Coordinates of C-alpha atoms in Angstrom, one line a residue:
X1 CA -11.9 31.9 23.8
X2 CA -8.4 30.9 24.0
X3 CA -7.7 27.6 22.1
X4 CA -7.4 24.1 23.2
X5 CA -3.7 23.1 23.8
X6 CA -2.7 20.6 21.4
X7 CA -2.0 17.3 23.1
X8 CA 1.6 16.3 22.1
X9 CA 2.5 13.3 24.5
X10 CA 0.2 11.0 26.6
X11 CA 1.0 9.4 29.2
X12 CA 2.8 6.0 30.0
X13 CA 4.5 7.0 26.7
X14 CA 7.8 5.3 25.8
X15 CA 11.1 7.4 26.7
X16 CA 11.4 7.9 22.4
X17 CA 8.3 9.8 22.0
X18 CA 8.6 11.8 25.1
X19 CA 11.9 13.4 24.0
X20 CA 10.5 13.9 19.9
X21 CA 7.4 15.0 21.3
X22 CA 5.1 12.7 19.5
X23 CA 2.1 11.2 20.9
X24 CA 2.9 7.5 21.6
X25 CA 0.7 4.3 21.0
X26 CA 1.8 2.2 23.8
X27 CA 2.5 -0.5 22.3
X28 CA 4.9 -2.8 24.4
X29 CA 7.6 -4.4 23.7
X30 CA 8.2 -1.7 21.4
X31 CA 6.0 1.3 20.0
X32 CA 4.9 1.7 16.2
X33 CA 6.6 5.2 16.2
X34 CA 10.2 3.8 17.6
X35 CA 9.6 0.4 15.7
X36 CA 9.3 2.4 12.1
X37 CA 12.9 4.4 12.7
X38 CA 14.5 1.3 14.4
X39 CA 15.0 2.8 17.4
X40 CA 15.3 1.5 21.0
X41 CA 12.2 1.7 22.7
X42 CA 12.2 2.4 26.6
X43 CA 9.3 2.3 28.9
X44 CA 11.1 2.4 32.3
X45 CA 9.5 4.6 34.8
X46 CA 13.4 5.9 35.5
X47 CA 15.8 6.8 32.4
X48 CA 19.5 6.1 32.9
X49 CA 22.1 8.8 31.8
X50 CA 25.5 8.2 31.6
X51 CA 28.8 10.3 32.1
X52 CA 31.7 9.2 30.5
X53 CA 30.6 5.8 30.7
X54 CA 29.2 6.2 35.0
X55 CA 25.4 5.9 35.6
X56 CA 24.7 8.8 37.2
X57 CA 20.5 7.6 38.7
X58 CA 18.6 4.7 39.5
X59 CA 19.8 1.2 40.0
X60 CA 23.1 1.1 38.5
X61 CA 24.1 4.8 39.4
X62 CA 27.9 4.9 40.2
X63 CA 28.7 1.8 38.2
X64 CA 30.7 1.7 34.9
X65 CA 29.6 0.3 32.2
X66 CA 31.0 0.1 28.6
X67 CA 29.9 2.1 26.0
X68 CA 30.8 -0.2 23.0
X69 CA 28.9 -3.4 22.6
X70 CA 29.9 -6.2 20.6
X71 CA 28.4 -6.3 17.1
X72 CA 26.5 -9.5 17.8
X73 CA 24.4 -7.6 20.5
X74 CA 23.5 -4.5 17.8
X75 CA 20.7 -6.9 16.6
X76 CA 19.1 -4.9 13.4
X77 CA 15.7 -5.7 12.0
X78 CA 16.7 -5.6 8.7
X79 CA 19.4 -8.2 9.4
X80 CA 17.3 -10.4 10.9
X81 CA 14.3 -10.1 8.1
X82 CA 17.4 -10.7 5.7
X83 CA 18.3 -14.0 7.3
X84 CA 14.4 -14.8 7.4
X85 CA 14.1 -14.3 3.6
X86 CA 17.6 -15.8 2.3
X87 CA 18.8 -18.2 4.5
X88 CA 15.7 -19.6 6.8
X89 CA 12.8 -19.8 3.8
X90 CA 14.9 -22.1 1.2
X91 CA 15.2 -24.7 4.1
X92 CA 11.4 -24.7 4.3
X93 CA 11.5 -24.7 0.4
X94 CA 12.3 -27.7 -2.2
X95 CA 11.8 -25.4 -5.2
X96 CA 14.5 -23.9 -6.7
X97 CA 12.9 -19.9 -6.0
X98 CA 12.4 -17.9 -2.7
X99 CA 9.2 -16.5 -2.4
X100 CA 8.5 -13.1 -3.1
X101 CA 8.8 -10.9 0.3
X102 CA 8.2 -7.0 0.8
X103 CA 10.9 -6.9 4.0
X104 CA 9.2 -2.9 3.7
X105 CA 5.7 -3.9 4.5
X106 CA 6.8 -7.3 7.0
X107 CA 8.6 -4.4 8.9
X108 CA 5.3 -2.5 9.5
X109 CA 3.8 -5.7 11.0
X110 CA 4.6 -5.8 14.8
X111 CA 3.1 -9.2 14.8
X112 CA 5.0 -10.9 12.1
X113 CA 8.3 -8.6 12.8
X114 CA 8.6 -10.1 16.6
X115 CA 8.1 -13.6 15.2
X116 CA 10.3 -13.1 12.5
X117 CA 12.9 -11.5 14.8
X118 CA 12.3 -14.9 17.0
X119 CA 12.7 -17.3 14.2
X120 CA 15.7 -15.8 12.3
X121 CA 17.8 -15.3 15.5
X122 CA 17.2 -18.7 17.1
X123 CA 18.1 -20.5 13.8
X124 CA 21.4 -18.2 13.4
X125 CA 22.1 -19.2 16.6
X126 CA 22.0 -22.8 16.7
X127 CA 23.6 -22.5 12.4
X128 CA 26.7 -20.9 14.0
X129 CA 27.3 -23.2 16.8
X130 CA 27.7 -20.5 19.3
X131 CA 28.3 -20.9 23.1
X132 CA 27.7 -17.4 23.8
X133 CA 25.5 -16.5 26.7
X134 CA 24.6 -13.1 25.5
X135 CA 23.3 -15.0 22.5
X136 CA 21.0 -17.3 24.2
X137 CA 19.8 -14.5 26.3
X138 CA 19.0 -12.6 23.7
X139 CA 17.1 -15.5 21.7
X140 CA 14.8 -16.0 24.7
X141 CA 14.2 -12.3 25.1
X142 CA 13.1 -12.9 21.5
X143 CA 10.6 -15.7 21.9
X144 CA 9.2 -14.0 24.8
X145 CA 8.5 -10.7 23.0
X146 CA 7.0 -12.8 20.0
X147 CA 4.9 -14.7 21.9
X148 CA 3.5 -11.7 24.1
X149 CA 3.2 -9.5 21.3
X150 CA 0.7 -12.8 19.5
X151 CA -1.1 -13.3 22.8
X152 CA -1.6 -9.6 23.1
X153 CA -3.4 -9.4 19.3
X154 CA -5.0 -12.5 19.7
X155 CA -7.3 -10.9 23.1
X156 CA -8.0 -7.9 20.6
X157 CA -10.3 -7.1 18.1
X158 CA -9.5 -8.1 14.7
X159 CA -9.7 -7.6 11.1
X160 CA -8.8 -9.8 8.3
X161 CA -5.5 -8.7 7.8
X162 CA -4.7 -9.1 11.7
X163 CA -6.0 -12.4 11.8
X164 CA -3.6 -13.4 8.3
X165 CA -1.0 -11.7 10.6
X166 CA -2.0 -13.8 13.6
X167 CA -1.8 -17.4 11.7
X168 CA 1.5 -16.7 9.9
X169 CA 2.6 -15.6 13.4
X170 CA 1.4 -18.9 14.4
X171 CA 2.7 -21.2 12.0
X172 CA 6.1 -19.2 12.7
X173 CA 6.2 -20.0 16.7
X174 CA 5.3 -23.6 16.0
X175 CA 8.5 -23.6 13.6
X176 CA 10.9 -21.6 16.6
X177 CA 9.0 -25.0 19.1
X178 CA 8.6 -28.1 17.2
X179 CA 11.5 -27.2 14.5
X180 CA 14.7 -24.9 15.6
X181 CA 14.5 -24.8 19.2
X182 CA 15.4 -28.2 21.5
X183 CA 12.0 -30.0 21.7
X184 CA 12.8 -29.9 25.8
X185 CA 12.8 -27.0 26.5
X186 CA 9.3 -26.4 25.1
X187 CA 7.8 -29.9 24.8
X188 CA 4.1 -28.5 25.3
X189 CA 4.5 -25.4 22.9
X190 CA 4.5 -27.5 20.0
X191 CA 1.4 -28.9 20.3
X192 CA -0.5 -25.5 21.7
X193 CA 0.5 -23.8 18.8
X194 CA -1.1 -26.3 16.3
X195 CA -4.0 -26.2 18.1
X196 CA -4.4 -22.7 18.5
X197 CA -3.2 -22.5 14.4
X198 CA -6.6 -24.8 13.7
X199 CA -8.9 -22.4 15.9
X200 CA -7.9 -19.6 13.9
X201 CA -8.2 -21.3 10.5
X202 CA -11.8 -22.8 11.9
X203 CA -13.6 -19.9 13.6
X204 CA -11.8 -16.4 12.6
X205 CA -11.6 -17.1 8.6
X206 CA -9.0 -14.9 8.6
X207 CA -7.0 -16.9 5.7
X208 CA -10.1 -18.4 4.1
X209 CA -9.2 -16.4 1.0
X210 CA -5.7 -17.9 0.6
X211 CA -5.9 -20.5 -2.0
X212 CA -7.2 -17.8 -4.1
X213 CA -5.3 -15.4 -3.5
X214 CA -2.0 -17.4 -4.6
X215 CA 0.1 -15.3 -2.3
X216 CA 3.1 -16.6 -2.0
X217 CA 4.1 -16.0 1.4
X218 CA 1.2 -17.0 2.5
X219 CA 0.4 -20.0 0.6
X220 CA 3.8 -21.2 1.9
X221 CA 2.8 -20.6 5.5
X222 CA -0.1 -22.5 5.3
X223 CA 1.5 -25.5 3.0
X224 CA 4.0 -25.6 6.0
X225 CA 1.4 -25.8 9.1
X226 CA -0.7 -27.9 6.9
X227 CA 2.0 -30.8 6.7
X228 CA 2.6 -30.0 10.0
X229 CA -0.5 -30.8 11.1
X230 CA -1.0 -33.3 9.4
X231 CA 2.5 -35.6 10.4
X232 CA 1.3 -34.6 14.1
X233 CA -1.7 -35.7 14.4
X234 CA -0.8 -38.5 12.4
X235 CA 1.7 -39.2 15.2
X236 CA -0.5 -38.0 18.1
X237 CA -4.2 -39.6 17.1
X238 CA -5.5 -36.2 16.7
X239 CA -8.1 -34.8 13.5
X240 CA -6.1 -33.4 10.8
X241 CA -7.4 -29.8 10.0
X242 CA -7.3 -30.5 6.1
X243 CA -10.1 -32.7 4.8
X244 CA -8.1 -34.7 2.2
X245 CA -10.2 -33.0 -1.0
X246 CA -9.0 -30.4 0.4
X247 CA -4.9 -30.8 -0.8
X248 CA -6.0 -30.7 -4.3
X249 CA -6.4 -27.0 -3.8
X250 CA -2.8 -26.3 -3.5
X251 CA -2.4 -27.4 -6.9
X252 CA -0.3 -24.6 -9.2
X253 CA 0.1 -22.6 -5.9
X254 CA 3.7 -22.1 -4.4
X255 CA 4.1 -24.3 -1.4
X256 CA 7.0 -25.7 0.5
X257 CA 7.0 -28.7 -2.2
X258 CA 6.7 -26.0 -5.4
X259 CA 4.1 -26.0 -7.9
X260 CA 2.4 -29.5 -8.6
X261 CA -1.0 -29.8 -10.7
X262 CA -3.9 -30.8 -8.6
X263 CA -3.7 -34.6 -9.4
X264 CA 0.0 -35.0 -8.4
X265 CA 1.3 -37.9 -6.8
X266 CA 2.3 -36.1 -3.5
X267 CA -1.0 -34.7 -3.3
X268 CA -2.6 -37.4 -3.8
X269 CA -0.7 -39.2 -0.9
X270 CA -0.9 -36.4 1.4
X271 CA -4.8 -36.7 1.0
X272 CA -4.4 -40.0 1.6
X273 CA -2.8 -39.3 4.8
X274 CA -5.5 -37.1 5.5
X275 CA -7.9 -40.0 5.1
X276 CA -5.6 -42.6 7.8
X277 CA -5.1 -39.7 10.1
X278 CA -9.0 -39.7 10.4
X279 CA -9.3 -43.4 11.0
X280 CA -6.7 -43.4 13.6
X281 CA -8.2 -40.8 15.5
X282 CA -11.2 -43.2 15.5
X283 CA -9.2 -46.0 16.6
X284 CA -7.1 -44.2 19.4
X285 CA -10.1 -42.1 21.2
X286 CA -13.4 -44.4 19.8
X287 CA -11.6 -47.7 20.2
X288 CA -13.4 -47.8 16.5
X289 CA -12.3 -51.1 14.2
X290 CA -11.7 -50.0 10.9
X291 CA -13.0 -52.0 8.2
X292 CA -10.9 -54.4 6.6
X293 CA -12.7 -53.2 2.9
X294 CA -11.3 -49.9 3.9
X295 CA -8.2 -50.8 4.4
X296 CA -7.7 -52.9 1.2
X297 CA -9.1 -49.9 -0.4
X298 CA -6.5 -47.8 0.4
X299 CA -3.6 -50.3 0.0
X300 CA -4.9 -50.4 -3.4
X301 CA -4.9 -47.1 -4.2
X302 CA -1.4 -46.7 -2.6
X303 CA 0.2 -49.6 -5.0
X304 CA -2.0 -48.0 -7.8
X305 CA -0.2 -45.2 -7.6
X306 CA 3.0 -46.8 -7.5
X307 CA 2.5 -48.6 -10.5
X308 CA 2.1 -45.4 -12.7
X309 CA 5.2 -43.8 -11.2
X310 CA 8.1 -43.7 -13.7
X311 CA 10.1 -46.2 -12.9
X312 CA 13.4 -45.4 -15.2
X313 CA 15.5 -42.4 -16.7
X314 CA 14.1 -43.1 -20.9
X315 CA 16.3 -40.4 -21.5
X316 CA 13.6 -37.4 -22.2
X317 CA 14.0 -33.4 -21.1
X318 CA 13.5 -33.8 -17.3
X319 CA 13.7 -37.5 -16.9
X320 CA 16.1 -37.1 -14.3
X321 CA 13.8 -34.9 -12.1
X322 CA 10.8 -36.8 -12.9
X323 CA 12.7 -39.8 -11.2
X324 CA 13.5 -37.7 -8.3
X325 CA 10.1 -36.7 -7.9
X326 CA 8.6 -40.4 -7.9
X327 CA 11.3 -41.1 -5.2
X328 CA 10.0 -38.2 -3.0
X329 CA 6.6 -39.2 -3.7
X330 CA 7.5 -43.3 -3.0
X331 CA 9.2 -42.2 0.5
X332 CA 5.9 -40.6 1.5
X333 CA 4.1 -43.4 0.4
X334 CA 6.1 -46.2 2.0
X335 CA 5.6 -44.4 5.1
X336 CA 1.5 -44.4 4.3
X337 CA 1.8 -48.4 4.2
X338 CA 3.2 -48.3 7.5
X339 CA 1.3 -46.3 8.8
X340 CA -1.8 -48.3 7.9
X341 CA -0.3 -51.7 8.8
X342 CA 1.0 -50.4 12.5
X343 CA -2.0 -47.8 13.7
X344 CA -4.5 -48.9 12.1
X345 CA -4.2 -52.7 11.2
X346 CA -2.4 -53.4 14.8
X347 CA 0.3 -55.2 13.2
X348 CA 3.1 -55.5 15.3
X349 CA 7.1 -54.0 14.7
X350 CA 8.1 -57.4 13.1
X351 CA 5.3 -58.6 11.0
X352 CA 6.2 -59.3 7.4
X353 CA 3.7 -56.7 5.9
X354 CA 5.3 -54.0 8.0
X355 CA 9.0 -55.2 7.7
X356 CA 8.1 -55.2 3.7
X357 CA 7.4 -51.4 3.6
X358 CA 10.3 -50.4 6.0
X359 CA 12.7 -52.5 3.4
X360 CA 11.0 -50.8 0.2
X361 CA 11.2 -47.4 1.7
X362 CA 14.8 -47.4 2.8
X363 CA 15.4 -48.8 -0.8
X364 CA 14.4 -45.5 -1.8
X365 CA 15.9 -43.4 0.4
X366 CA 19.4 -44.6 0.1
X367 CA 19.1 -44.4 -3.8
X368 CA 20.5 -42.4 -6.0
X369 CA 17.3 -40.8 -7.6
X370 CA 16.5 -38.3 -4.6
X371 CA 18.2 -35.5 -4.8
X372 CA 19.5 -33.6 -1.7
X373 CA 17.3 -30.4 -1.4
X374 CA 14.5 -33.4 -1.8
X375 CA 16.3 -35.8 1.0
X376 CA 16.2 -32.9 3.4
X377 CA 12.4 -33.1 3.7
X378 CA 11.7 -36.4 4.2
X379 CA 12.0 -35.8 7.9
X380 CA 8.9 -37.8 9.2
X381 CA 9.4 -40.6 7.1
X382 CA 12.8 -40.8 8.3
X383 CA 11.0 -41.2 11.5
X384 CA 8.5 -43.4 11.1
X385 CA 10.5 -45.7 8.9
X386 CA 13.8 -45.4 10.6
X387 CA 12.4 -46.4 14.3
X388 CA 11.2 -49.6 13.0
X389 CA 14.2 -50.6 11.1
X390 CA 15.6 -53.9 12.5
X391 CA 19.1 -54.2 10.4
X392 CA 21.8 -52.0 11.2
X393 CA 22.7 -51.5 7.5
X394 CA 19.7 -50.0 7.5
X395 CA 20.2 -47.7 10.8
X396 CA 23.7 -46.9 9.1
X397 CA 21.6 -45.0 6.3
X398 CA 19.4 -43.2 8.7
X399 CA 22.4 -42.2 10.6
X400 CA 24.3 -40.8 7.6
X401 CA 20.7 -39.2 6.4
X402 CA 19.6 -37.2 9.4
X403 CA 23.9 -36.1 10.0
X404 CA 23.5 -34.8 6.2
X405 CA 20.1 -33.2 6.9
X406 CA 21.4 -31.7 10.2
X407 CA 24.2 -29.8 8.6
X408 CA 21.9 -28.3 6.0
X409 CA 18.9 -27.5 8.0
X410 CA 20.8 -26.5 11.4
X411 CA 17.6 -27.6 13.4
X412 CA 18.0 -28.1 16.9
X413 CA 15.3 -30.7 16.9
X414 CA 17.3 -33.5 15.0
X415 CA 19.2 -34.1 18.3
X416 CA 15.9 -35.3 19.6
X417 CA 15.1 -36.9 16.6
X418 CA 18.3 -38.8 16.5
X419 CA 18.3 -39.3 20.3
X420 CA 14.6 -41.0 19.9
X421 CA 16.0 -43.3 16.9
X422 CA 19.0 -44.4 18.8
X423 CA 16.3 -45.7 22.0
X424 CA 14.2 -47.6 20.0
X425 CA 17.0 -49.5 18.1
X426 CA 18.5 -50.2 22.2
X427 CA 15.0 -51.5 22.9
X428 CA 14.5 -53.7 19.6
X429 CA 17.9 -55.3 20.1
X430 CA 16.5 -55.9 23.5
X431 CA 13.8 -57.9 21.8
X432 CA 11.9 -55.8 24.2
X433 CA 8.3 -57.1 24.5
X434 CA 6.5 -54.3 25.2
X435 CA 7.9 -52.2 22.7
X436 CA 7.8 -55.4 20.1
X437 CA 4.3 -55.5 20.5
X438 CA 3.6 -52.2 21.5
X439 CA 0.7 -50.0 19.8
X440 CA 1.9 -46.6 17.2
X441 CA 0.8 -44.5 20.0
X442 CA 2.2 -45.5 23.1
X443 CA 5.9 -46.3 20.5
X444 CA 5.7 -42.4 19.2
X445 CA 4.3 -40.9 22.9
X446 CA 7.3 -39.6 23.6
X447 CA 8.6 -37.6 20.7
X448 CA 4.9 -36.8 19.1
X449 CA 3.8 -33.7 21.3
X450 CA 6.7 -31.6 21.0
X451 CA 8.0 -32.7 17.1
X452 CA 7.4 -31.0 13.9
X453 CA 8.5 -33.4 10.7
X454 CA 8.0 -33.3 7.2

């Protein structure tokens, strides 16, 4: 019996593995096969040739078209997982070292190379200010491929290491549609993302080893959609995914703050947060009255731990940072107070108690403790604070904060942010009564579904 001919192709195959004679997995946008040599991968049903630069079939046959391309069409993966590692992580990164990244094995990822791609090129981009058409073309082929190549996973069996793949994938899109890209042109993304980020953590498990693992890519990537979370649902009225015991956990483990111990100040006020975002979802969707025993309870524990904070450089090793630390810490706890007083107490824009924290926290914020990799990520206290802020010394501050911020961080999104701060002020001049003595949600509605801040 003669023997079976060995299959070599199959078909649909892409254009690549046709001409090397390899059997192709199919995988669209771009094959495994084609993906692993960085070539261009090509599923059209007709395939162009050209003579001295003249198509000579399909749709374009007769026309001439230039061989050369400019170099900012040539887009490389390795440049672009480069640009992810060294110049898009340290923004999302107070600590003074990268996290350790195998570019080799991120490569091999389709999942996390399309998001990656998506990320890095939309934040180059909008860094180098360029009007280019070719480039925002190209950007939007990127989010599309990203997003089709997540959706196309997610319908798909899965495996641990597909579903870690999946929620960093996630927490990546939510940074390309509540962070770099214009909250406008995606305004519902934002919020889809987070949710779909929470159904992975709650029903696939795929990252429930992640706290132990102390990976530090990982680690990061959750630390970042964690906040994330947490500031929007804070601003929204939704359930924060993280129970507030729960942010002791990330104690000695990298995230985007660094290592802290488990008892730290800013963990101790993101549980805290944790705690009001809870309440308020009670308030906004179960018309629930919180307790005023609760309420003193945390206000207490908020000036407690205030009052243990160093207060002074006494001239020890590390003084200095120590003070810059308690400042970080104070912003986020300012914004805590006025958080509890406004959503949860009902106090109005103008009330004493609220007024109180807004004056304390911009005392903080234009000090001279905070350093500027630790200004840059006080984004959502910026907000919160800086919309209620009734003196225009104090809206001079914000203004020079969020242009110093902007230049570092090249996020599209501060245009939004500033735009939002700018029609609130015009409204509190106005002595506007309805937004005087409007609620948190109906003052944040308009910024809170498509915002990421931290």
């Amino acid at each position: 019996m003669a023997p079976t001919p060995r299959i070599r192709t199959v078909e649909g195959s892409c254009w690549g593995c046709k001409e090397r004679r390899v059997i192709c997995d199919l995988t669209v946008p771009t094959c495994d096969k084609c993906a692993k040599i960085g070539r261009r991968c090509d599923y059209g049903k007709v395939r162009l040739r050209w003579t001295d630069c003249v198509a000579s079939r399909g749709r374009l046959a007769g026309k001439k078209i230039p061989l050369y391309q400019a170099p900012v069409l040539q887009r490389n993966l390795d440049t672009h997982m480069l640009y992810f590692e060294n110049e898009l992580l340290p923004r999302f990164n107070i600590s003074n070292t990268v996290p350790t990244i195998d570019l080799t094995f991120l490569s091999r990822d389709p999942i996390l190379t399309q998001s990656i791609v998506a990320v890095a090129n939309a934040h180059q981009t909008y860094a180098s200010g360029s009007t280019d058409e070719n480039l925002s073309v190209a950007r939007i082929q990127d989010r599309n491929n990203a997003l089709r190549m997540f959706r196309k996973n997610l319908m798909a069996a899965h495996d641990e290491d597909t579903n870690n793949s999946l929620f960093i994938a996630n927490v990546l899109l939510c940074i390309l549609d509540g962070i770099i890209e214009p909250t406008s042109e995606n305004s519902a993304a934002t919020h889809h993302h987070l949710v779909g980020g929470k159904a992975i953590l709650k029903h696939w498990g795929g990252v429930r080893d992640i706290f132990g693992q102390k990976e530090e890519l990982p680690i990061l990537m959750l630390s970042i959609f964690t906040t994330m979370d947490l500031t929007h649902a804070l601003l929204i009225g939704d359930e924060p995914y993280l129970e507030p015991s729960s942010w002791a956990r990330y104690g000695n483990a990298e995230a985007w703050w660094g290592m802290v111990g488990p008892d730290d100040d800013f963990l101790q006020t993101m549980a805290t947060f944790s705690t009001l975002a809870t309440l308020g979802h009670g308030v906004r969707h179960r018309n629930n009255t919180v307790p005023i025993d609760t309420l003193l309870s945390i206000q207490m524990s908020l000036e407690s731990q205030a009052s243990a904070s160093p207060q002074v450089d006494d001239g020890t090793p590390g003084a200095a940072e120590r003070l810059a630390w308690a400042a970080f810490c104070a912003v986020y706890r300012f914004t805590a107070s006025v958080y509890l007083y406004r959503a949860l107490s009902g106090l109005y824009i103008d009330h004493p108690l609220v007024q109180k924290a807004v004056a304390d926290c911009m005392d903080v914020i234009a000090g001279a403790d905070l350093t500027s990799k630790l200004h840059h990520c006080v984004l959502f206290p910026l907000l919160v604070v800086g919309t209620l802020c009734m003196e225009e010394e104090q809206r001079v501050v914000i203004r020079r904060s969020i242009e110093q911020t902007s230049v570092y961080l090249s996020f599209e999104s501060l245009r939004s942010f500033k735009a939002f701060l700018e029609t609130r002020w015009g409204k509190l001049d106005a002595k506007s009564e309805d937004y005087m003595r409007s609620n948190w949600w109906w003052y944040f509605e308009e910024i809170a579904p498509s915002t990421c801040l931290f």
